[in-house]
Tab-separated table of C-alpha atoms and ligand atoms in Angstrom:
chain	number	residue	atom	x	y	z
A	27	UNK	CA	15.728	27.750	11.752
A	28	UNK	CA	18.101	25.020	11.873
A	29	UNK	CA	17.350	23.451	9.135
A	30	UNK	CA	17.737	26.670	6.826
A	31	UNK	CA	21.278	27.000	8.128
A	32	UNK	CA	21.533	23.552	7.359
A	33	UNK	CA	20.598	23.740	4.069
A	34	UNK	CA	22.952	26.829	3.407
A	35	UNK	CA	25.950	25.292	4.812
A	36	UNK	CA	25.216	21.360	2.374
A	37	UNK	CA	24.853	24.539	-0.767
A	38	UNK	CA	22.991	27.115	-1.793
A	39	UNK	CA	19.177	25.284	-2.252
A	40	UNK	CA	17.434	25.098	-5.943
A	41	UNK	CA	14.186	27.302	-5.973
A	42	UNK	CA	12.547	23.925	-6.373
A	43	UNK	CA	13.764	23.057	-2.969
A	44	UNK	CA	13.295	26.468	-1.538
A	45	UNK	CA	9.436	25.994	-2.788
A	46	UNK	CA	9.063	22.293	-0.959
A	47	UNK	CA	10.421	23.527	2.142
A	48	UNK	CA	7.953	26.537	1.940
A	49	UNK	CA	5.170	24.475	0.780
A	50	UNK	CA	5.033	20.952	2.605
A	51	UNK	CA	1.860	19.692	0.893
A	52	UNK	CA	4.682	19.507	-1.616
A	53	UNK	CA	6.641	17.122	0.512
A	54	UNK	CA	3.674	14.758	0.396
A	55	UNK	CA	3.759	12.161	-2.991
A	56	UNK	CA	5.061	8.589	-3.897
A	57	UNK	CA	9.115	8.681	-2.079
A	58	UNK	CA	11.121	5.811	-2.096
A	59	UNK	CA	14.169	5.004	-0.446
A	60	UNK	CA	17.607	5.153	-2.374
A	61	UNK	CA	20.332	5.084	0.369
A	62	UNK	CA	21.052	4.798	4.107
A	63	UNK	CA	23.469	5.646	6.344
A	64	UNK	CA	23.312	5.197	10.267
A	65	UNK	CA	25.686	5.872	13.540
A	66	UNK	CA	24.690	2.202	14.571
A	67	UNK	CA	25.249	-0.409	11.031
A	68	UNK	CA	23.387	-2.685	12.821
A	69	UNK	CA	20.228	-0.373	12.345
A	70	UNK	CA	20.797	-0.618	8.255
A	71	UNK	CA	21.309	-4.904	7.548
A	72	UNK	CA	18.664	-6.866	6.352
A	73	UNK	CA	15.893	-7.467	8.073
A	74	UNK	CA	16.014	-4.364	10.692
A	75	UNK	CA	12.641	-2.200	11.247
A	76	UNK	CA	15.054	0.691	9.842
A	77	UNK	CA	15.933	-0.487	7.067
A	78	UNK	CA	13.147	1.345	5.548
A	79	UNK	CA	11.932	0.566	1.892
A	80	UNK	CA	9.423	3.795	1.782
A	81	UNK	CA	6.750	4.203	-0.794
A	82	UNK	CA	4.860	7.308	0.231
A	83	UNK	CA	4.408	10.590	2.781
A	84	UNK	CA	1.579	12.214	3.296
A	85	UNK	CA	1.196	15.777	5.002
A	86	UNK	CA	-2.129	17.818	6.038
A	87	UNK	CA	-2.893	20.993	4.932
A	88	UNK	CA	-2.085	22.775	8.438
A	89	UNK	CA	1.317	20.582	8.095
A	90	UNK	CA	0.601	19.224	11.702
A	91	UNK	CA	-0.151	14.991	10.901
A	92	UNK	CA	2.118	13.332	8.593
A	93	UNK	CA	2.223	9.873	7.788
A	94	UNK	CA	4.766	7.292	6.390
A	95	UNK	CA	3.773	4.414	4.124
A	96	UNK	CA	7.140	1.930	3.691
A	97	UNK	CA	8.004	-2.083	3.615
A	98	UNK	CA	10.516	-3.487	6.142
A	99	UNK	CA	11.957	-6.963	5.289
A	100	UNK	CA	10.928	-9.678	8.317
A	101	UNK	CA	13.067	-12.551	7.617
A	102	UNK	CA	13.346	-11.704	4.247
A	103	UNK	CA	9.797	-11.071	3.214
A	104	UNK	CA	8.582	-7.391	2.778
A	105	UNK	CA	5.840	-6.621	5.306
A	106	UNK	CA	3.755	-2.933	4.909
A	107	UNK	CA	3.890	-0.525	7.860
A	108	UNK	CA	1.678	2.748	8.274
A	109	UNK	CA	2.793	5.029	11.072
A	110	UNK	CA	2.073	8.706	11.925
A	111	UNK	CA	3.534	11.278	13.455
A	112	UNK	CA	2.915	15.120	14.428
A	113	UNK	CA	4.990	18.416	13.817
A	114	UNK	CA	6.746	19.673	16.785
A	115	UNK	CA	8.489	22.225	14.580
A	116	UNK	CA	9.239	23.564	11.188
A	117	UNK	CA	9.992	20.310	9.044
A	118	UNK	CA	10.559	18.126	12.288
A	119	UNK	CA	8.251	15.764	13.169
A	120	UNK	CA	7.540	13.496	16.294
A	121	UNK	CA	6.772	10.048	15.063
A	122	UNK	CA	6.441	6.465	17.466
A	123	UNK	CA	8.052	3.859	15.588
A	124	UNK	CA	10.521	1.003	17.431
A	125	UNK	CA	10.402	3.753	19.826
A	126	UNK	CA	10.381	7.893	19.365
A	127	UNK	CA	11.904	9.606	16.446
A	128	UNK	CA	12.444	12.948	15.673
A	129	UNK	CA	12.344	12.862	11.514
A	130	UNK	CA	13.356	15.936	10.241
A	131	UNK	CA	12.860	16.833	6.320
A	132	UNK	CA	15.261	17.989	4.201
A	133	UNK	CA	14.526	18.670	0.863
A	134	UNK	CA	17.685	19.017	-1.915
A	135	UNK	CA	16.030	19.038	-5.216
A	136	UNK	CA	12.043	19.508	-6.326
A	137	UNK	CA	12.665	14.982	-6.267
A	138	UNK	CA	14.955	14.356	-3.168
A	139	UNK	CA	14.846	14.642	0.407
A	140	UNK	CA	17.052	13.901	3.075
A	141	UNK	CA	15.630	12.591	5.920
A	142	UNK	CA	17.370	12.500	9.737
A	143	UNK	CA	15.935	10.416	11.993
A	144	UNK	CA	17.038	10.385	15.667
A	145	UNK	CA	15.982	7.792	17.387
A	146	UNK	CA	15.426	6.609	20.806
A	147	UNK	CA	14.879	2.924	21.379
A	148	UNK	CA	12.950	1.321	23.856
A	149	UNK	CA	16.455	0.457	25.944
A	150	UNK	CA	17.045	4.209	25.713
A	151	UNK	CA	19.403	3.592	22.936
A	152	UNK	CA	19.739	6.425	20.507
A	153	UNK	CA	20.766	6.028	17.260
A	154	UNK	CA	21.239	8.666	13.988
A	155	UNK	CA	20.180	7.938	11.122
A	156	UNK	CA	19.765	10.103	7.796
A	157	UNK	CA	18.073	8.644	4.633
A	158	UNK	CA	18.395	10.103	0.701
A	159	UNK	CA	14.330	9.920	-0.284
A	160	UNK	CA	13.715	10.108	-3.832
A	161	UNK	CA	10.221	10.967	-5.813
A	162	UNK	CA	9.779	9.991	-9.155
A	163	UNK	CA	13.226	8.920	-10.218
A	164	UNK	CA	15.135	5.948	-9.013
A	165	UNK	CA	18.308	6.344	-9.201
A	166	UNK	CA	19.796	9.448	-6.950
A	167	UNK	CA	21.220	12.721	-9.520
A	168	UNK	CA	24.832	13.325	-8.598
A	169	UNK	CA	24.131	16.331	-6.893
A	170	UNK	CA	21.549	15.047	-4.756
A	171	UNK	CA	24.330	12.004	-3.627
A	172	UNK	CA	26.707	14.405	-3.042
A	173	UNK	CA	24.551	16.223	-0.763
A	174	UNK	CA	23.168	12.751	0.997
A	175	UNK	CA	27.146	12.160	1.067
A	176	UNK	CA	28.130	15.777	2.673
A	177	UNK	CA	25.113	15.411	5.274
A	178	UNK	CA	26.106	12.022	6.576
A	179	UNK	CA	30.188	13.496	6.752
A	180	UNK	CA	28.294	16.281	8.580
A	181	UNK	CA	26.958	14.213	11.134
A	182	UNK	CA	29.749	12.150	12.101
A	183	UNK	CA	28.970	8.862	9.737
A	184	UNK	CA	31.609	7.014	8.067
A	185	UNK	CA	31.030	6.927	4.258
A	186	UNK	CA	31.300	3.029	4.454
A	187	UNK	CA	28.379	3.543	6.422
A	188	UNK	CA	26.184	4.210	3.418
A	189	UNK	CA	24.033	1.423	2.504
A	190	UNK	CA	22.132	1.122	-0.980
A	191	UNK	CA	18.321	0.139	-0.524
A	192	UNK	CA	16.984	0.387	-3.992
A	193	UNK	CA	19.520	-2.485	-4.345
A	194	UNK	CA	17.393	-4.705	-1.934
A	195	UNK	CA	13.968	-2.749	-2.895
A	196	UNK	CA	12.153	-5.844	-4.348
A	197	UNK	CA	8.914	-4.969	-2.329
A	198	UNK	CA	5.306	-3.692	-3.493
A	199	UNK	CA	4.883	-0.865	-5.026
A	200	UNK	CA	2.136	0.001	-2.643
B	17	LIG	C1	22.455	1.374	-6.046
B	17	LIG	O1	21.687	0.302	-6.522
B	17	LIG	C2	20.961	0.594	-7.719
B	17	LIG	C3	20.074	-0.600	-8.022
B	17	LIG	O2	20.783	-1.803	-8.014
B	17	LIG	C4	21.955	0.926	-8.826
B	17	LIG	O3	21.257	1.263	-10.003
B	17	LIG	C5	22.840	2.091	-8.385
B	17	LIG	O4	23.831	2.343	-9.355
B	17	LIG	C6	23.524	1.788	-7.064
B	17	LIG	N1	24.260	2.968	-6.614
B	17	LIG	C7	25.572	2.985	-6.398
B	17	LIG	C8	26.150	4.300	-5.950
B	17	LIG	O5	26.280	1.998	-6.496
């Protein structure tokens, strides 16, 4: 499993995460996002459907549906998007949204996540992008930033890539 290896090679996982990647009814709760960091900057300024402000997942019990709750800013005013998507395998998921995504789920501590995103515009344009997702706490632990910061080395991104969104968070709660 690739994201196993994954997981080993960003540190040896916390039994907390070890229990939300075995368990992902775990992985569903209130999960905001705290940074951002994409191949494409363009995909992380204001006002772009990825700039993501999220505010919940939600998994079935056969871990097959999941579904995102999350705010996107459309000229400057937060606007709520609900979009689903299916498992295609282990902690990957198949989601339509500005065009297909493959989101995978990585979780670092029993509160954070990282989340990759690959996505393929509707111009066929593919773009990386990999999100730190936090539950319950609002400002990232330094471990978990380290690991957002290895993963996003890992795959390619410049650091000044990273972009803050709790900064620009001033959205709903729900
Ligand atoms: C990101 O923004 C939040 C909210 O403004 C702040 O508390 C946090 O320190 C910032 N993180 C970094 C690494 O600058």
């Amino acid at each position: 499993m690739k994201i196993v290896l994954l997981s080993l090679v960003l540190g040896l996982l916390s039994a907390q995460a070890l229990q939300l990647l075995q368990d992902p009814l775990q992985v569903s709760g209130q999960w905001t996002t705290l940074y951002m960091a994409s191949t494409d900057p363009e995909t992380t300024r204001d006002n772009s459907v990825f700039k993501v402000y999220l505010r919940s997942i939600s998994v079935d019990s056969n871990n097959i549906q999941i579904s995102f709750k999350f705010f996107i800013k459309v000229n400057g005013k937060c606007v709520y998007f609900s979009t689903k998507g299916r498992s295609i395998a282990p902690s990957i998921y198949e989601v339509d949204y500005a065009g297909k995504n493959e989101v995978q789920l990585l979780p670092v501590s029993s509160t954070s996540l990282i989340a990759y995103d690959i996505n393929v515009d509707l111009t066929g344009k593919k773009t990386v992008m990999i999100a730190l997702l936090a539950k319950g706490i609002k400002t990232a632990t330094v471990q978990d930033f380290k690991m957002f910061k290895e993963a996003v080395r890992m795959k390619g991104i410049p650091e000044e890539n990273i972009v803050n969104i709790t900064e620009s968070d001033d959205c709903p709660q729900t």
